[in-house]
mmCIF file of N, CA and C in Angstrom:
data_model
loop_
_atom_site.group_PDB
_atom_site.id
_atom_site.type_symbol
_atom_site.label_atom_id
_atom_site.label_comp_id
_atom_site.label_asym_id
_atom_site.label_seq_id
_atom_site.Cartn_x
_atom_site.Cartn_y
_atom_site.Cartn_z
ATOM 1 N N UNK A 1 6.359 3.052 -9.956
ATOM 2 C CA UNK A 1 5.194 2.799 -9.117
ATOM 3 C C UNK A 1 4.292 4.022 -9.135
ATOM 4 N N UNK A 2 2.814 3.750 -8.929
ATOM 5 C CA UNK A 2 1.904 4.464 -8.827
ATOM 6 C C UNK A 2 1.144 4.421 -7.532
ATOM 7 N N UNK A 3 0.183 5.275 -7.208
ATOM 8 C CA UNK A 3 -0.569 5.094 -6.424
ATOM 9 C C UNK A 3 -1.789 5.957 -6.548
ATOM 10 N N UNK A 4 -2.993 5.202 -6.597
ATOM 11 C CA UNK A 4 -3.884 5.782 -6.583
ATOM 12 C C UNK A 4 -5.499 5.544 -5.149
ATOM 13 N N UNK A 5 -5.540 6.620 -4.861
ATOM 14 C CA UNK A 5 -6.723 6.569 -4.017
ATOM 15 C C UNK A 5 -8.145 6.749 -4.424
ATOM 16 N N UNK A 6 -8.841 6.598 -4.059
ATOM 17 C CA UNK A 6 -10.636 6.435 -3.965
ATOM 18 C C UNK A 6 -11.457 6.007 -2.488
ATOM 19 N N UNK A 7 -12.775 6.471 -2.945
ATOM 20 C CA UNK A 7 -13.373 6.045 -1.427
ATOM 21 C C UNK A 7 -14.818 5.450 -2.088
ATOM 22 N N UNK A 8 -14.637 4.567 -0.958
ATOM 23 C CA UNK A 8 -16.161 3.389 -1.371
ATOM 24 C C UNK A 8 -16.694 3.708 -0.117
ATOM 25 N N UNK A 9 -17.769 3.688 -0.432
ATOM 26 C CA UNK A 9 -19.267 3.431 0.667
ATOM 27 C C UNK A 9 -19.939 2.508 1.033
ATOM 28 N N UNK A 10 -20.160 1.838 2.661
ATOM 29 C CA UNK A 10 -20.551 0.744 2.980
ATOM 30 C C UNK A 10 -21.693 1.469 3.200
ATOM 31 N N UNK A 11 -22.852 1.228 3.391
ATOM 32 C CA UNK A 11 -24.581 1.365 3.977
ATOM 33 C C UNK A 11 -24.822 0.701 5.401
ATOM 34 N N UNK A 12 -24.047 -0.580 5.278
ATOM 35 C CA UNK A 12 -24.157 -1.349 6.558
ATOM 36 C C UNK A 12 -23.034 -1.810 7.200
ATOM 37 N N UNK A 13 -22.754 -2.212 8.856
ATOM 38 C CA UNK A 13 -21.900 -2.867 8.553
ATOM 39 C C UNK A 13 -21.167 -4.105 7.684
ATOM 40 N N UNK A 14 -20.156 -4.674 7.539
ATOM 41 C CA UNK A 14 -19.671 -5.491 6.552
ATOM 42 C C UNK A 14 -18.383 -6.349 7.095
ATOM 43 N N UNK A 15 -17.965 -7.319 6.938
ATOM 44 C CA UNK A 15 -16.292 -8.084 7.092
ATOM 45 C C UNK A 15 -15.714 -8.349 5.699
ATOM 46 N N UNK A 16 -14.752 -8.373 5.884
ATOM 47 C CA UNK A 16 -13.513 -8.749 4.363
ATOM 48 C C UNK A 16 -13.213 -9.940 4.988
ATOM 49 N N UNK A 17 -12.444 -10.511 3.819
ATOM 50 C CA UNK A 17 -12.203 -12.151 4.007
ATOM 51 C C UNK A 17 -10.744 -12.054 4.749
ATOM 52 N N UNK A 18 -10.087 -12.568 5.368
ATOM 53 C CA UNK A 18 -8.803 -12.510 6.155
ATOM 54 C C UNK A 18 -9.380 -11.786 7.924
ATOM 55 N N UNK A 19 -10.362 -11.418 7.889
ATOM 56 C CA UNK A 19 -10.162 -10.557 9.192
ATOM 57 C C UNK A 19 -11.349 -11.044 10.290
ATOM 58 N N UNK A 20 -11.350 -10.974 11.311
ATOM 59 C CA UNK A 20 -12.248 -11.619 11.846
ATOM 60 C C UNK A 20 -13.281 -10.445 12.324
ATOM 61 N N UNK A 21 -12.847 -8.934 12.632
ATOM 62 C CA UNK A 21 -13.770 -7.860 13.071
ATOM 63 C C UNK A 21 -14.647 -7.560 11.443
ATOM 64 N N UNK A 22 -16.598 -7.143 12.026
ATOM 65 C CA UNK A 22 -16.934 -6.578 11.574
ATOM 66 C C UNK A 22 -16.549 -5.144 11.520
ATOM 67 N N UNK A 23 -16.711 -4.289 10.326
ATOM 68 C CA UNK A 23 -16.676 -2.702 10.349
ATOM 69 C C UNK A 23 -17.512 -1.955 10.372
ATOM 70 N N UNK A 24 -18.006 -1.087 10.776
ATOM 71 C CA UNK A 24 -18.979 -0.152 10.712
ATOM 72 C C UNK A 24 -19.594 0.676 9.338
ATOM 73 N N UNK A 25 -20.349 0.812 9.079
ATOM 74 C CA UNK A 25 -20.575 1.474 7.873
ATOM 75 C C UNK A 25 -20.043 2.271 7.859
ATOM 76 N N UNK A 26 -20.078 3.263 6.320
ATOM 77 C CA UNK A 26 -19.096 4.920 6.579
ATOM 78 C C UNK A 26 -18.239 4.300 5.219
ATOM 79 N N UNK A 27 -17.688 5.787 5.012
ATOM 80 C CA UNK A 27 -16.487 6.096 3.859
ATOM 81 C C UNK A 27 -15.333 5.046 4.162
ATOM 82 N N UNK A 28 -14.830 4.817 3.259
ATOM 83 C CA UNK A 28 -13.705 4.268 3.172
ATOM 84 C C UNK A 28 -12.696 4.603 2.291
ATOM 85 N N UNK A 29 -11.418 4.625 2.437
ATOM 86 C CA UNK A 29 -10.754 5.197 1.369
ATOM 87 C C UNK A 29 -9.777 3.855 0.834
ATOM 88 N N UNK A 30 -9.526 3.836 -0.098
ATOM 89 C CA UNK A 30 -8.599 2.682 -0.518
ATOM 90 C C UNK A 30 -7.834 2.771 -1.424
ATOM 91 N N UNK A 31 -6.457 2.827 -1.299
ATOM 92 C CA UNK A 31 -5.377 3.015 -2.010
ATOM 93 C C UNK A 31 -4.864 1.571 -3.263
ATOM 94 N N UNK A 32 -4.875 1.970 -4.214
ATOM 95 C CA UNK A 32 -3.916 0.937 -4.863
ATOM 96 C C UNK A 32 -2.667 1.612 -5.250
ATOM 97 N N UNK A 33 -1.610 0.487 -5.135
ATOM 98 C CA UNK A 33 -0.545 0.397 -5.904
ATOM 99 C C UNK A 33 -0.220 -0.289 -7.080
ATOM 100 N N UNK A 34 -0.039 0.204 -7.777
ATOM 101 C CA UNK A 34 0.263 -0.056 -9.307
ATOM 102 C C UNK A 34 1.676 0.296 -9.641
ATOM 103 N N UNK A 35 2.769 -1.057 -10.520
ATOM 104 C CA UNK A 35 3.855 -0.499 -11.179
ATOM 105 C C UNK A 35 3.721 -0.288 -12.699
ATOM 106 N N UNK A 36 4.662 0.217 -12.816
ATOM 107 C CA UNK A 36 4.775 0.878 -14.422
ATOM 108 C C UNK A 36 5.554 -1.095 -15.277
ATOM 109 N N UNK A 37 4.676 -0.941 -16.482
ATOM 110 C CA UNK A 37 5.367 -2.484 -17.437
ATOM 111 C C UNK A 37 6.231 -1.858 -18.268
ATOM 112 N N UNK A 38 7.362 -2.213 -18.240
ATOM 113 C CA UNK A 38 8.194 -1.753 -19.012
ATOM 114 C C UNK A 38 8.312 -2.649 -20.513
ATOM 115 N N UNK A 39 8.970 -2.018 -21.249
ATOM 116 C CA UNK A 39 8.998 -2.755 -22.794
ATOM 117 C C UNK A 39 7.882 -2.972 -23.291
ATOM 118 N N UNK A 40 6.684 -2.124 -23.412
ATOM 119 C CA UNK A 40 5.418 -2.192 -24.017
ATOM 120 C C UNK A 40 5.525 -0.953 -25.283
ATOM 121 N N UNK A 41 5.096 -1.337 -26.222
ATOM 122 C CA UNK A 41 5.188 -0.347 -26.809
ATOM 123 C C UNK A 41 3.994 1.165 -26.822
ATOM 124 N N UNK A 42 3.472 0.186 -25.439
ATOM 125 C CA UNK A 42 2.236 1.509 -24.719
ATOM 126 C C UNK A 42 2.501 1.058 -23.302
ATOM 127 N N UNK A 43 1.496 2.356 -22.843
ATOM 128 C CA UNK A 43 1.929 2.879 -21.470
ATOM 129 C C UNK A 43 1.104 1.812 -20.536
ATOM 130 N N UNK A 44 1.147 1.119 -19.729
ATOM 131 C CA UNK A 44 0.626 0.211 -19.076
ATOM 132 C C UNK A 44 1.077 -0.063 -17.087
ATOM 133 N N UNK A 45 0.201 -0.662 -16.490
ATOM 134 C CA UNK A 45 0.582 -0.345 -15.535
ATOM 135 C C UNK A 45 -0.198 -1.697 -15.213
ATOM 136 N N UNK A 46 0.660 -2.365 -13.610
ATOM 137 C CA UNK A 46 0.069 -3.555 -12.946
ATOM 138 C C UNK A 46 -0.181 -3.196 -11.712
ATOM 139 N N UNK A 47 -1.487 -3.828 -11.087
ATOM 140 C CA UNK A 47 -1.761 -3.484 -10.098
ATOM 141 C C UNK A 47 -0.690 -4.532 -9.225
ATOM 142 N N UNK A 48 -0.616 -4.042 -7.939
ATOM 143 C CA UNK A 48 0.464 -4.621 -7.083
ATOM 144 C C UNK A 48 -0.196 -4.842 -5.876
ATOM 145 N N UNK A 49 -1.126 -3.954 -5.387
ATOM 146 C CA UNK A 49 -1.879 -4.338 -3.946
ATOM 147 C C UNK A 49 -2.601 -3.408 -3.944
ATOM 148 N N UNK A 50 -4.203 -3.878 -3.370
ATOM 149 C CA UNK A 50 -4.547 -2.841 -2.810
ATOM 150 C C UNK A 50 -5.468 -2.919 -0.971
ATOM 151 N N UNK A 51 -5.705 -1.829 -0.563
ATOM 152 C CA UNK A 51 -5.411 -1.327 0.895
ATOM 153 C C UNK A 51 -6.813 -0.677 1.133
ATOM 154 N N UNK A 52 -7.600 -1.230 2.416
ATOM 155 C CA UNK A 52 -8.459 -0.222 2.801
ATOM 156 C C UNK A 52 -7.900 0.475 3.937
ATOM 157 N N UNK A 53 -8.294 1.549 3.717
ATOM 158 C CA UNK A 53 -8.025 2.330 5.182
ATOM 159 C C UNK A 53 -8.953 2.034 6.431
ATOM 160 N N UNK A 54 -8.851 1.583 7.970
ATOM 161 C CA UNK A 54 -9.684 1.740 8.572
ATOM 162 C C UNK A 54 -9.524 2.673 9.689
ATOM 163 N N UNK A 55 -10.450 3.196 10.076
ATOM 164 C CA UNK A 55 -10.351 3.952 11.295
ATOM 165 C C UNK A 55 -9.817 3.101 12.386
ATOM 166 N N UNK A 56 -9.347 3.486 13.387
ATOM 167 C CA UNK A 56 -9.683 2.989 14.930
ATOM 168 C C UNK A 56 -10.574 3.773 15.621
ATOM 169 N N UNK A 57 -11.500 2.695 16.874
ATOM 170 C CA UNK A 57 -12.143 2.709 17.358
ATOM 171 C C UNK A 57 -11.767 3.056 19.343
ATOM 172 N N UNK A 58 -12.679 3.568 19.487
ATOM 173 C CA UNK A 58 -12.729 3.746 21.265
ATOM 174 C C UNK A 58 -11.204 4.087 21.687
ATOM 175 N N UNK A 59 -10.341 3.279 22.037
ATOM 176 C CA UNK A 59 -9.179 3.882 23.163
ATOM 177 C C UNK A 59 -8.322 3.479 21.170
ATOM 178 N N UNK A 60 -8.213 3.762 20.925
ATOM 179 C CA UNK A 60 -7.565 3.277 19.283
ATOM 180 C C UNK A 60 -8.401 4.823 18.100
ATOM 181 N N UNK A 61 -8.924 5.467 18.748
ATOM 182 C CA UNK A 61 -9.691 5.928 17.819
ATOM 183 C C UNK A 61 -8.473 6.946 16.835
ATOM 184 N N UNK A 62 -7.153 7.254 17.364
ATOM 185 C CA UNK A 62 -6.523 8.153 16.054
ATOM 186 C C UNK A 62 -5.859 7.661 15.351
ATOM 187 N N UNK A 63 -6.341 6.181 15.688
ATOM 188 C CA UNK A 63 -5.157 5.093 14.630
ATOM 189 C C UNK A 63 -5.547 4.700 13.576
ATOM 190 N N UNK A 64 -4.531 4.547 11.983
ATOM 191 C CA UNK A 64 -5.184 4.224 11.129
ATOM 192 C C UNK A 64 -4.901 2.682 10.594
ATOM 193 N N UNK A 65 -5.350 1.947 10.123
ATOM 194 C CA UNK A 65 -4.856 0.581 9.734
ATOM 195 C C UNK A 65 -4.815 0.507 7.794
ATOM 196 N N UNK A 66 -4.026 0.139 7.455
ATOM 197 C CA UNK A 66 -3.924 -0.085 5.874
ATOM 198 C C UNK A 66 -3.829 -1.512 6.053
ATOM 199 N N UNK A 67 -5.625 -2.032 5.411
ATOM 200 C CA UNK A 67 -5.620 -3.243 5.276
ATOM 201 C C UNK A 67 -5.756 -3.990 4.357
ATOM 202 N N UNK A 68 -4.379 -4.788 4.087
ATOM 203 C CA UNK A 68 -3.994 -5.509 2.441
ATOM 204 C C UNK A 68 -5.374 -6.207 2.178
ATOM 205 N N UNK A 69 -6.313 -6.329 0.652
ATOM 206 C CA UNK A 69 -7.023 -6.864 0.640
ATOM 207 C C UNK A 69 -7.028 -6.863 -1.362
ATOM 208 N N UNK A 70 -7.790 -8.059 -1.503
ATOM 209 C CA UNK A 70 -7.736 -7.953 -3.243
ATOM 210 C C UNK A 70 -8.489 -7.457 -3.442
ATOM 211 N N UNK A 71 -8.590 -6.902 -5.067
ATOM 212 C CA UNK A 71 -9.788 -6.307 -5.473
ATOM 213 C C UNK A 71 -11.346 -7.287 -5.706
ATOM 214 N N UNK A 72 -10.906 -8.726 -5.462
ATOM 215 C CA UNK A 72 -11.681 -9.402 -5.646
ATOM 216 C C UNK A 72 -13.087 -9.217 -4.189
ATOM 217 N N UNK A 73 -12.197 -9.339 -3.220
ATOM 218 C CA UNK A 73 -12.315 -9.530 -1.762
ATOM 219 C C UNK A 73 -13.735 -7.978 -1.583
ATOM 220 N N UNK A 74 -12.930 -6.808 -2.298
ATOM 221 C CA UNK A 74 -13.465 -5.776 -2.186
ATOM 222 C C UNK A 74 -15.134 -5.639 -2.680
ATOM 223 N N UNK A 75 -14.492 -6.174 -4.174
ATOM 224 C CA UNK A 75 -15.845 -5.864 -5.015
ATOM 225 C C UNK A 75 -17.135 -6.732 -4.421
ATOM 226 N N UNK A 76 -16.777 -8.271 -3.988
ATOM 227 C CA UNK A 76 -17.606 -8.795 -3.056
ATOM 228 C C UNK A 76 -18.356 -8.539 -1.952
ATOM 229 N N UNK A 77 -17.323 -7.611 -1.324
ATOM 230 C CA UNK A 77 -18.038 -6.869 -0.340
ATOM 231 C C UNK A 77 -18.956 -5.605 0.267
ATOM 232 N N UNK A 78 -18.873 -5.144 -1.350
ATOM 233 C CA UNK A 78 -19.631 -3.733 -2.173
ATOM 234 C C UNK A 78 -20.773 -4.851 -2.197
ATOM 235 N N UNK A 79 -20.931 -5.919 -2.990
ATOM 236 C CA UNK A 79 -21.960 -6.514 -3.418
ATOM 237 C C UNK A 79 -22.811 -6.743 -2.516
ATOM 238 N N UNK A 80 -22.515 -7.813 -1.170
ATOM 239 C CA UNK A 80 -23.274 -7.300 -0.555
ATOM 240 C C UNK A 80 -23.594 -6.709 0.600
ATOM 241 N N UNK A 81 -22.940 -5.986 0.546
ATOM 242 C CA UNK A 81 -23.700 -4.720 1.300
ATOM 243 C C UNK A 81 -24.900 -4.150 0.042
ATOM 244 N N UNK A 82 -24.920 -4.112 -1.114
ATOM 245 C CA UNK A 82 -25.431 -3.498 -1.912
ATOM 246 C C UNK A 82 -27.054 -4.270 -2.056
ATOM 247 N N UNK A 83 -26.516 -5.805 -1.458
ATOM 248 C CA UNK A 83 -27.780 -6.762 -1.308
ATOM 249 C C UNK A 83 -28.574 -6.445 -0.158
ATOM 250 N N UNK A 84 -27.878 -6.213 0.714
ATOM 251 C CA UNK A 84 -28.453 -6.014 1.610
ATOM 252 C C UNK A 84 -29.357 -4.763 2.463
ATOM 253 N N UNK A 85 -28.709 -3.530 1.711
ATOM 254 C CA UNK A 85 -29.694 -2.108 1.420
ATOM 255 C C UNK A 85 -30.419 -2.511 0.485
ATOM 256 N N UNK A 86 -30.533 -3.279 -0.236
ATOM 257 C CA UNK A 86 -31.427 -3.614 -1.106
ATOM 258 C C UNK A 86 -32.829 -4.421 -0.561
ATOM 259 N N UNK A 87 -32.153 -5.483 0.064
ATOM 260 C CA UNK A 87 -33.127 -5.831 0.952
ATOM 261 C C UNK A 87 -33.908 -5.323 2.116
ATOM 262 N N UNK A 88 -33.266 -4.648 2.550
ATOM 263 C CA UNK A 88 -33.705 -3.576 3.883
ATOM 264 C C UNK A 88 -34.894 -2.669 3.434
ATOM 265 N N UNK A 89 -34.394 -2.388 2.209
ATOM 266 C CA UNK A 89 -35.145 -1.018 1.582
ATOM 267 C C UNK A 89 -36.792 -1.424 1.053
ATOM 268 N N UNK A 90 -36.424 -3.015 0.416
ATOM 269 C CA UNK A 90 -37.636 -3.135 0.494
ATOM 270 C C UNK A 90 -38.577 -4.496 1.271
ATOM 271 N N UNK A 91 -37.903 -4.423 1.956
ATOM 272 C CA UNK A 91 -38.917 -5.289 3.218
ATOM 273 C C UNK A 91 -40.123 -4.707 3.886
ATOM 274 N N UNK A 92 -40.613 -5.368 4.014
ATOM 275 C CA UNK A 92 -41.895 -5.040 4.634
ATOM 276 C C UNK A 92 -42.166 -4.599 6.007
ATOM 277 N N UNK A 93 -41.359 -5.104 6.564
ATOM 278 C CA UNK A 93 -41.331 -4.378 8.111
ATOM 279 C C UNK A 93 -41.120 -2.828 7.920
ATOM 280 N N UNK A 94 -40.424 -2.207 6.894
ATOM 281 C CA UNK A 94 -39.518 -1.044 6.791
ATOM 282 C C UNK A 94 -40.655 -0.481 6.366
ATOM 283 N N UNK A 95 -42.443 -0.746 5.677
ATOM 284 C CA UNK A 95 -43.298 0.041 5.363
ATOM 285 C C UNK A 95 -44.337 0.057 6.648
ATOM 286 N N UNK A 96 -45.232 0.884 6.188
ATOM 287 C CA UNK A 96 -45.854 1.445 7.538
ATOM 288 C C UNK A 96 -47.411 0.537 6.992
ATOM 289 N N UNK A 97 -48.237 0.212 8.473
ATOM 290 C CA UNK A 97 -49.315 -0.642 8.085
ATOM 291 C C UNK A 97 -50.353 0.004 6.823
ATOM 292 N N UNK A 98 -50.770 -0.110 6.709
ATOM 293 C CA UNK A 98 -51.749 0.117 5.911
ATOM 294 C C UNK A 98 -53.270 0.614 6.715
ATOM 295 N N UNK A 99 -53.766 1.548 6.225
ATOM 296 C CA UNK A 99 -54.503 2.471 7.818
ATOM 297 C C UNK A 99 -56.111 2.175 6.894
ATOM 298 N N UNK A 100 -57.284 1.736 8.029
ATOM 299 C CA UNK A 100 -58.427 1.413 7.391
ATOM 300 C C UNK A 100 -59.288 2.734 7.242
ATOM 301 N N UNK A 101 -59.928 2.447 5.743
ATOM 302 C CA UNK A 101 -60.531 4.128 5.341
ATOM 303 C C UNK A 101 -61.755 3.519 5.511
ATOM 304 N N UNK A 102 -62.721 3.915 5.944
ATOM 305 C CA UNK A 102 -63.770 3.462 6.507
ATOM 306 C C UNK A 102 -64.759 4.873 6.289
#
C-alpha cells in the first residue's frame, strides 16, 4: 500500500455527492490510497480510495473528518466550482457602471 496526499482549492462554497452539508471554500487536502499489483512485469499501483480532509466547524472546530469520496465525485466538484468563478468573474453585476464623459 501507498499513500499519497495533495491539496485542491475550492473558490466557493461546494457539496460532494453522499453528504448533505455544504463546505466552505479554502484548501483541502486529500489523501489517496493506492496498492501495489503484483505479477506485472512493471511497477504498477491501484487506486483503493480516496479521502477529503475536512475541517470542523464552531464547537467541532479541532476535529478532522476523512471523507471517503471517488475521484469521479471530486473532479466534478473542481468543475464546478471552476464554473462558477468563472461565472462570477465575468458577470456583469461584478463590473462597475460605466461613468458619462460629457
Amino acid at each position: 500500500m501507498r499513500s499519497t496526499r495533495s491539496t485542491v482549492t475550492f473558490s466557493n462554497p461546494f457539496t460532494l455527492s453522499g453528504y448533505p452539508d455544504k463546505l466552505p471554500a479554502g484548501d483541502y487536502e486529500v489523501l489517496v490510497e493506492e496498492e501495489h499489483l503484483q505479477g506485472l512485469s512493471f511497477e504498477a499501483y491501484r487506486r483503493t480510495a480516496t479521502y477529503l480532509t475536512v475541517r470542523g466547524r464552531g464547537n467541532h472546530a479541532r476535529r478532522t473528518e476523512l471523507r471517503a469520496i471517488s475521484e469521479n465525485d471530486l473532479i466534478e466538484a473542481l468543475s464546478r466550482d471552476q464554473a462558477a468563478t468563472e461565472t462570477n468573474y465575468h458577470s456583469d453585476a461584478a463590473l462597475s457602471p460605466p461613468e458619462d464623459r460629457k
